[in-house]
Coordinates of C-alpha atoms in Angstrom, one line a residue:
M1034 CA 30.2 81.7 -73.0
V1035 CA 28.6 84.0 -75.6
P1036 CA 25.3 82.7 -77.1
L1037 CA 25.6 81.4 -80.7
G1038 CA 23.1 83.9 -82.0
A1039 CA 24.8 86.8 -80.3
A1040 CA 28.3 85.9 -81.6
A1041 CA 27.6 87.5 -84.9
L1042 CA 26.5 90.8 -83.4
S1043 CA 28.8 93.6 -82.5
A1044 CA 29.3 94.6 -78.9
P1045 CA 27.0 97.7 -79.1
E1046 CA 24.3 95.6 -80.8
R1047 CA 24.5 93.0 -78.1
D1048 CA 24.3 95.7 -75.4
G1049 CA 21.2 97.2 -77.1
R1050 CA 19.6 93.8 -77.5
Y1051 CA 20.2 92.4 -74.1
G1052 CA 20.6 95.6 -72.1
S1053 CA 17.0 95.6 -70.7
M1054 CA 17.4 92.0 -69.6
G1055 CA 20.6 92.8 -67.7
A1056 CA 18.8 95.4 -65.6
V1057 CA 17.1 92.7 -63.5
P1058 CA 20.3 90.9 -62.5
T1059 CA 21.9 94.3 -61.8
V1060 CA 19.1 95.2 -59.3
A1061 CA 19.3 91.7 -57.8
R1062 CA 23.1 92.1 -57.3
W1063 CA 22.6 95.5 -55.8
W1064 CA 19.9 94.2 -53.4
S1065 CA 22.0 91.2 -52.4
S1066 CA 25.0 93.4 -51.7
R1067 CA 22.9 95.3 -49.0
T1068 CA 23.2 94.2 -45.4
D1069 CA 20.2 93.2 -43.4
P1070 CA 20.0 96.5 -41.5
Q1071 CA 20.3 98.4 -44.8
R1072 CA 17.5 96.3 -46.3
I1073 CA 15.2 96.8 -43.4
D1074 CA 15.9 100.5 -43.4
L1075 CA 15.2 100.7 -47.1
Y1076 CA 12.0 98.7 -46.8
T1077 CA 10.7 100.8 -43.9
R1078 CA 11.4 104.1 -45.6
S1079 CA 9.9 103.0 -49.0
S1080 CA 6.8 101.8 -47.2
Y1081 CA 6.3 105.2 -45.5
Y1082 CA 7.0 107.2 -48.7
S1083 CA 4.8 105.1 -51.0
T1084 CA 1.9 105.1 -48.5
L1085 CA 2.0 108.9 -48.2
V1086 CA 2.2 109.4 -51.9
L1087 CA -1.0 107.4 -52.3
V1088 CA -3.0 109.9 -50.2
P1089 CA -3.8 112.4 -52.9
V1090 CA -4.7 109.6 -55.3
L1091 CA -7.1 108.0 -52.7
L1092 CA -8.6 111.4 -52.0
F1093 CA -9.2 112.0 -55.7
F1094 CA -11.2 108.8 -56.0
A1095 CA -13.0 109.4 -52.7
V1096 CA -14.6 112.7 -53.9
S1097 CA -14.6 112.2 -57.7
S1098 CA -18.2 111.0 -57.7
D1099 CA -19.4 114.2 -56.0
W1100 CA -17.8 116.7 -58.3
A1101 CA -20.7 116.8 -60.8
T1102 CA -22.9 118.4 -58.1
S1103 CA -20.3 120.8 -56.7
A1104 CA -18.7 124.0 -57.8
A1105 CA -15.5 124.0 -59.8
W1106 CA -13.2 125.3 -57.0
P1107 CA -13.7 122.8 -54.1
P1108 CA -12.2 119.9 -56.0
L1109 CA -9.2 121.9 -57.2
V1110 CA -8.6 123.2 -53.6
L1111 CA -9.0 119.7 -52.3
L1112 CA -6.4 118.3 -54.6
G1113 CA -4.0 121.2 -54.1
S1114 CA -4.2 121.1 -50.3
S1115 CA -3.9 117.3 -50.3
V1116 CA -0.7 117.6 -52.3
V1117 CA 0.6 120.2 -49.8
T1118 CA -0.4 117.9 -46.9
T1119 CA 1.5 115.0 -48.5
A1120 CA 4.6 117.1 -49.1
A1121 CA 4.7 118.3 -45.5
C1122 CA 4.2 114.7 -44.3
L1123 CA 7.0 113.5 -46.5
V1124 CA 9.3 116.2 -45.0
L1125 CA 8.2 115.2 -41.5
T1126 CA 9.0 111.5 -42.4
R1127 CA 12.4 112.2 -44.0
R1128 CA 13.6 114.4 -41.1
G1129 CA 12.3 111.9 -38.6
F1130 CA 14.3 109.1 -40.2
R1131 CA 17.4 111.4 -40.3
D1132 CA 17.3 112.0 -36.6
R1133 CA 14.7 110.2 -34.5
T1134 CA 15.8 111.7 -31.3
A1135 CA 15.1 115.3 -32.3
G1136 CA 11.3 115.0 -32.4
P1137 CA 9.0 116.1 -35.2
D1138 CA 9.7 119.2 -37.3
R1139 CA 7.2 121.8 -36.0
S1140 CA 7.1 123.9 -39.1
A1141 CA 6.3 120.9 -41.3
L1142 CA 3.8 119.6 -38.8
L1143 CA 2.0 123.0 -38.7
V1144 CA 1.8 123.1 -42.5
A1145 CA 0.5 119.5 -42.6
V1146 CA -2.2 120.2 -40.1
L1147 CA -3.4 123.4 -41.7
A1148 CA -3.3 122.0 -45.2
G1149 CA -5.2 118.9 -43.9
L1150 CA -7.9 121.1 -42.4
V1151 CA -8.3 122.9 -45.7
T1152 CA -8.6 119.5 -47.4
V1153 CA -11.4 118.5 -45.1
L1154 CA -13.3 121.8 -45.6
A1155 CA -12.8 121.5 -49.4
A1156 CA -14.2 117.9 -49.2
L1157 CA -17.3 119.2 -47.4
A1158 CA -17.8 121.9 -50.0
A1159 CA -17.3 119.4 -52.8
T1160 CA -20.0 117.0 -51.7
G1161 CA -22.9 119.0 -53.2
E1162 CA -26.4 118.5 -51.9
G1163 CA -27.3 115.8 -49.3
P1164 CA -25.3 113.4 -47.3
A1165 CA -22.1 112.2 -48.8
P1166 CA -19.9 109.5 -47.2
A1167 CA -16.7 110.7 -48.9
A1168 CA -16.0 113.6 -46.6
P1169 CA -15.5 111.6 -43.4
W1170 CA -13.1 109.3 -45.2
V1171 CA -11.2 112.3 -46.4
A1172 CA -10.9 113.4 -42.8
G1173 CA -9.7 110.0 -41.9
L1174 CA -7.1 109.8 -44.7
V1175 CA -5.7 113.3 -43.9
S1176 CA -5.5 112.5 -40.2
G1177 CA -3.9 109.2 -40.9
A1178 CA -1.3 110.7 -43.2
V1179 CA -0.3 113.2 -40.5
L1180 CA -0.2 110.5 -37.8
L1181 CA 1.8 108.3 -40.1
A1182 CA 4.5 110.9 -40.6
L1183 CA 4.6 111.5 -36.8
S1184 CA 4.9 107.8 -36.1
V1185 CA 8.6 107.9 -37.1
T1186 CA 9.5 109.9 -33.9
V1187 CA 6.4 109.8 -31.7
P1188 CA 5.7 106.9 -29.3
T1189 CA 2.8 104.6 -29.7
R1190 CA 0.5 106.0 -27.0
P1191 CA 0.2 109.5 -28.4
L1192 CA -0.4 108.0 -31.8
V1193 CA -3.3 105.9 -30.5
A1194 CA -4.7 109.0 -28.9
G1195 CA -4.3 110.8 -32.2
A1196 CA -6.2 107.9 -34.0
A1197 CA -9.1 108.4 -31.5
V1198 CA -9.1 112.1 -32.3
A1199 CA -9.2 111.2 -36.0
G1200 CA -12.2 109.0 -35.4
V1201 CA -14.0 111.8 -33.5
L1202 CA -13.2 114.3 -36.3
A1203 CA -14.5 111.8 -39.0
G1204 CA -17.7 111.2 -36.9
A1205 CA -18.2 115.0 -36.5
V1206 CA -17.8 115.5 -40.3
A1207 CA -20.3 112.7 -41.0
F1208 CA -22.8 114.2 -38.5
A1209 CA -22.3 117.7 -40.1
E1210 CA -23.2 116.2 -43.4
G1211 CA -26.6 115.3 -42.1
N1212 CA -26.0 111.6 -41.2
P1213 CA -27.9 110.2 -38.2
P1214 CA -26.0 110.2 -34.9
G1215 CA -25.8 106.4 -34.9
A1216 CA -24.4 106.3 -38.4
A1217 CA -21.9 109.1 -37.6
V1218 CA -20.7 107.3 -34.5
A1219 CA -20.2 104.1 -36.5
V1220 CA -18.3 105.9 -39.3
G1221 CA -16.1 107.7 -36.8
A1222 CA -15.4 104.5 -34.8
S1223 CA -14.5 102.6 -38.0
I1224 CA -12.2 105.3 -39.2
G1225 CA -10.6 105.6 -35.8
V1226 CA -9.9 101.9 -35.5
A1227 CA -8.5 101.7 -39.1
V1228 CA -6.2 104.7 -38.6
G1229 CA -5.0 103.4 -35.3
F1230 CA -4.3 100.0 -36.7
C1231 CA -2.3 101.3 -39.6
V1232 CA -0.3 103.8 -37.6
T1233 CA 0.5 101.3 -34.9
A1234 CA 1.7 98.8 -37.6
F1235 CA 4.0 101.4 -39.1
R1236 CA 5.2 102.4 -35.7
F1237 CA 6.0 98.7 -35.0
S1238 CA 8.1 98.6 -38.2
V1239 CA 10.1 101.6 -37.0
W1240 CA 10.7 99.9 -33.7
I1241 CA 12.0 96.8 -35.5
L1242 CA 14.4 99.0 -37.5
D1243 CA 15.7 100.6 -34.3
V1244 CA 16.3 97.2 -32.7
V1245 CA 18.1 95.9 -35.8
L1246 CA 20.3 99.0 -35.9
E1247 CA 21.0 98.8 -32.2
M1248 CA 22.0 95.1 -32.6
E1249 CA 24.4 96.1 -35.4
R1250 CA 26.0 98.8 -33.3
S1251 CA 26.3 96.3 -30.4
R1252 CA 27.9 93.8 -32.7
G1253 CA 30.6 96.3 -33.7
A1254 CA 31.2 97.3 -30.1
Q1255 CA 31.5 93.6 -29.2
A1256 CA 34.1 93.2 -31.9
Q1257 CA 36.1 96.2 -30.7
L1258 CA 35.9 94.9 -27.2
A1259 CA 37.3 91.5 -28.3
V1260 CA 40.2 93.3 -30.0
A1261 CA 40.8 95.4 -26.8
E1262 CA 40.7 92.3 -24.7
E1263 CA 43.3 90.5 -26.9
R1264 CA 45.6 93.5 -26.8
L1265 CA 45.2 93.6 -23.0
R1266 CA 46.1 89.9 -22.8
F1267 CA 49.2 90.4 -24.9
A1268 CA 50.2 93.4 -22.8
R1269 CA 49.6 91.5 -19.6
D1270 CA 51.7 88.5 -20.8
L1271 CA 54.5 90.7 -22.0
H1272 CA 54.5 92.6 -18.7
D1273 CA 54.6 89.4 -16.7
V1274 CA 57.6 88.1 -18.7
M1275 CA 59.6 91.3 -18.9
G1276 CA 58.8 92.8 -15.5
R1277 CA 60.3 89.9 -13.6
N1278 CA 63.3 89.4 -15.8
L1279 CA 64.2 93.0 -16.2
S1280 CA 64.1 93.4 -12.4
A1281 CA 66.5 90.5 -12.1
I1282 CA 68.8 92.0 -14.7
A1283 CA 68.8 95.4 -12.9
V1284 CA 69.6 93.8 -9.5
K1285 CA 72.4 91.6 -10.9
S1286 CA 73.8 94.5 -12.9
Q1287 CA 74.0 96.7 -9.7
L1288 CA 75.6 93.7 -7.8
A1289 CA 78.2 93.1 -10.5
A1290 CA 79.1 96.8 -10.6
E1291 CA 79.5 96.9 -6.8
L1292 CA 81.7 93.8 -6.8
V1293 CA 83.9 95.2 -9.5
R1294 CA 84.2 98.5 -7.6
R1295 CA 85.2 96.7 -4.5
G1296 CA 87.6 94.4 -6.3
R1297 CA 85.9 91.3 -5.0
D1298 CA 85.3 88.0 -6.9
G1299 CA 81.9 87.0 -8.2
A1300 CA 81.3 89.8 -10.8
A1301 CA 81.9 87.3 -13.7
E1302 CA 79.3 84.9 -12.3
E1303 CA 76.8 87.8 -12.0
L1304 CA 77.5 88.9 -15.5
A1305 CA 77.0 85.3 -16.7
D1306 CA 73.6 85.3 -14.9
I1307 CA 72.7 88.5 -16.6
S1308 CA 73.4 87.0 -20.0
R1309 CA 71.4 83.9 -19.1
V1310 CA 68.4 86.0 -17.9
A1311 CA 68.5 88.1 -21.0
E1312 CA 68.5 85.0 -23.2
E1313 CA 65.7 83.6 -21.2
S1314 CA 63.7 86.8 -21.6
L1315 CA 64.2 86.8 -25.3
R1316 CA 63.0 83.2 -25.5
E1317 CA 59.9 84.0 -23.3
V1318 CA 59.1 87.1 -25.4
R1319 CA 59.3 84.9 -28.5
D1320 CA 57.0 82.4 -26.9
V1321 CA 54.5 85.2 -26.1
V1322 CA 54.6 86.5 -29.6
R1323 CA 54.3 83.0 -31.0
G1324 CA 51.3 82.3 -28.8
Y1325 CA 49.8 85.6 -30.0
R1326 CA 50.3 84.9 -33.7
R1327 CA 49.9 81.2 -33.9
T1328 CA 46.6 79.4 -33.6
D1329 CA 45.5 76.2 -32.0
L1330 CA 43.0 74.4 -34.3
P1331 CA 40.9 72.7 -31.7
G1332 CA 40.7 76.0 -29.8
E1333 CA 39.8 77.9 -32.9
L1334 CA 37.0 75.4 -33.8
A1335 CA 35.6 75.7 -30.3
G1336 CA 35.9 79.5 -30.4
A1337 CA 34.2 79.6 -33.8
R1338 CA 31.3 77.7 -32.5
S1339 CA 30.9 80.0 -29.5
V1340 CA 31.3 83.2 -31.5
L1341 CA 28.9 82.2 -34.3
R1342 CA 26.2 81.0 -31.9
A1343 CA 26.6 84.3 -29.9
A1344 CA 26.0 86.2 -33.2
G1345 CA 22.8 84.2 -33.9
V1346 CA 24.3 82.0 -36.6
G1347 CA 23.6 78.3 -36.5
V1348 CA 26.8 76.3 -36.7
T1349 CA 27.8 72.7 -37.1
V1350 CA 31.4 71.6 -36.6
T1351 CA 32.7 68.1 -37.7
G1352 CA 36.1 66.6 -37.5
E1353 CA 37.3 67.9 -34.1
A1354 CA 38.8 64.5 -33.4
E1355 CA 41.0 64.8 -36.5
A1356 CA 42.1 68.3 -35.5
V1357 CA 43.7 67.0 -32.3
A1358 CA 45.7 64.4 -34.2
L1359 CA 47.1 66.8 -36.7
P1360 CA 50.7 68.1 -36.3
E1361 CA 51.1 71.4 -34.7
P1362 CA 52.2 73.3 -37.9
V1363 CA 49.1 72.0 -39.8
Q1364 CA 46.9 73.0 -36.9
A1365 CA 48.4 76.5 -36.9
A1366 CA 47.9 76.9 -40.7
L1367 CA 44.2 75.6 -40.6
G1368 CA 43.6 77.6 -37.5
W1369 CA 44.2 80.8 -39.4
V1370 CA 41.8 79.6 -42.0
V1371 CA 39.1 79.1 -39.4
R1372 CA 39.7 82.5 -37.9
E1373 CA 39.6 84.3 -41.2
A1374 CA 36.5 82.4 -42.3
V1375 CA 34.6 83.2 -39.1
T1376 CA 35.6 86.8 -39.3
N1377 CA 34.3 87.1 -42.9
V1378 CA 31.0 85.4 -41.9
L1379 CA 30.5 87.9 -39.1
R1380 CA 31.6 91.0 -40.9
H1381 CA 30.8 90.5 -44.6
S1382 CA 27.8 88.2 -44.8
R1383 CA 24.2 87.9 -43.6
A1384 CA 24.5 84.2 -42.9
S1385 CA 22.0 82.3 -40.8
W1386 CA 23.9 79.1 -40.7
C1387 CA 27.5 78.0 -41.1
S1388 CA 29.1 74.5 -41.3
I1389 CA 32.8 73.7 -40.6
E1390 CA 34.1 70.4 -41.8
L1391 CA 37.6 69.0 -41.2
R1392 CA 38.9 65.7 -42.6
A1393 CA 42.2 64.1 -43.4
V1394 CA 42.4 62.6 -46.9
G1395 CA 45.6 60.9 -47.9
G1396 CA 48.5 63.1 -47.0
E1397 CA 46.4 66.3 -46.8
A1398 CA 44.2 67.9 -44.2
E1399 CA 41.1 69.6 -45.8
L1400 CA 39.0 72.3 -44.2
R1401 CA 35.7 73.4 -45.7
V1402 CA 33.6 76.3 -44.3
A1403 CA 30.2 77.0 -45.9
N1404 CA 27.5 79.5 -45.1
D1405 CA 24.3 80.7 -46.7
G1406 CA 25.4 84.4 -46.6
V1407 CA 26.4 84.4 -50.3
R1408 CA 26.9 87.8 -51.9
G1409 CA 27.0 88.8 -55.5
A1410 CA 29.2 86.8 -57.8
G1411 CA 32.6 88.1 -58.7
T1412 CA 33.3 89.6 -55.3
A1413 CA 37.0 90.4 -55.1
W1414 CA 39.2 88.9 -52.3
G1415 CA 40.1 91.1 -49.5
N1416 CA 43.5 91.4 -47.9
G1417 CA 42.7 88.7 -45.4
L1418 CA 42.0 86.0 -47.9
T1419 CA 44.9 87.1 -50.1
G1420 CA 47.4 86.9 -47.3
L1421 CA 46.0 83.6 -46.2
A1422 CA 46.3 82.1 -49.7
E1423 CA 49.9 83.3 -49.8
R1424 CA 50.6 81.8 -46.4
L1425 CA 49.2 78.4 -47.5
A1426 CA 50.8 78.4 -50.9
A1427 CA 54.3 78.9 -49.4
G1428 CA 53.9 75.4 -47.9
G1429 CA 52.2 73.7 -50.7
G1430 CA 48.6 74.4 -49.5
R1431 CA 45.7 75.7 -51.5
L1432 CA 42.8 78.0 -50.8
S1433 CA 39.6 78.7 -52.7
A1434 CA 36.7 80.9 -51.8
G1435 CA 33.5 81.9 -53.7
P1436 CA 29.8 81.3 -54.2
D1437 CA 28.6 77.7 -54.8
G1438 CA 24.9 77.9 -55.6
D1439 CA 23.1 79.4 -52.7
R1440 CA 26.1 79.0 -50.4
F1441 CA 29.5 80.7 -50.0
V1442 CA 32.3 78.1 -49.6
L1443 CA 35.9 78.6 -48.3
A1444 CA 38.0 75.5 -48.8
A1445 CA 41.6 75.0 -47.8
S1446 CA 44.0 72.0 -48.0
V1447 CA 47.3 71.7 -46.3
P1448 CA 49.8 68.8 -46.8
V1449 CA 50.6 67.1 -43.5
G1450 CA 54.0 68.4 -42.4
V1451 CA 53.7 71.8 -43.9
P1452 CA 55.5 74.5 -42.0
A1453 CA 53.2 77.1 -40.4

């Protein structure tokens, strides 16, 4: 519904007036359309990039108080070299996220280390006369930035060792500035612990990302394995049916041909048996295909509970007693609804819980599947839901699917006695 005040405005005027307000829902819809692995990946990358970009800013404030007593060139060199260090670290990070099995880029690492050393030397030159606590922290920031970029691909132990080296470097810089040995050791230890904690925390976030991505790949492999197992089951059933009957047909055909050739009686009976076996084979093949295509509602409900729990989705199922009492065609129709709903929950949502409710109301059986993996509003139906709706509509049933508050609900109703 268009607001009353906006009804008198033209479309361009309304767009100009409310366009900025529409940006927030657009971002929210974009964010909600991302999968959990995509969100974690985006969060991890943005955390790395934003932290590295802050390094030149922090260095600027760290030494700004010392510029009045220093020459003009050290601050400029410090800022320039810190920008180069940050750029090299960003390249290291980006290439690390692109391929975490290839190891760090050596060229970018060399540039980052050399530019970092120049930054530390410039900080020493920019401190002017007397001890200045900024230079050790500059060394810590630069070392931390390089270790942060390396943490995408380097294991934790080398990073902890690197943090210890950063602490030693910061302590040496503090001592070179004229600080007492005890104070230099304290500064170095503080910086080493801070760098080690930050780098380890970022490394842990990369490990979480790797685990989530591996789980997503395992989930896809599990789905492919389930499809392969179902195909194998169908092939095995078909082989069991056709292998025996075709062998019988071949033997009886040879026997009938031999009887005809010798002019003996019994060929007609053998041909009749061949016809009977062929008809039996056709019936059994139809039974196999029917068992492959049709669904059993109690079995589908039990399978849905098992599959969803295996995928880490909490599930509640109610109405299993009603499922057993429903006619077979109704069970088959609603069984397809359960199968499609569970498939959509696993493939197209980020649900943490799912409820399946079945009840018989009047002359209809109603099935309602709800989950908290709601996506952006207005999502179009896929081929599965469209085909399912057409299947139910052919027998007088109904299907609806869409967001309902903070849930996504799929509801189906089938008249008792509808053909599957």
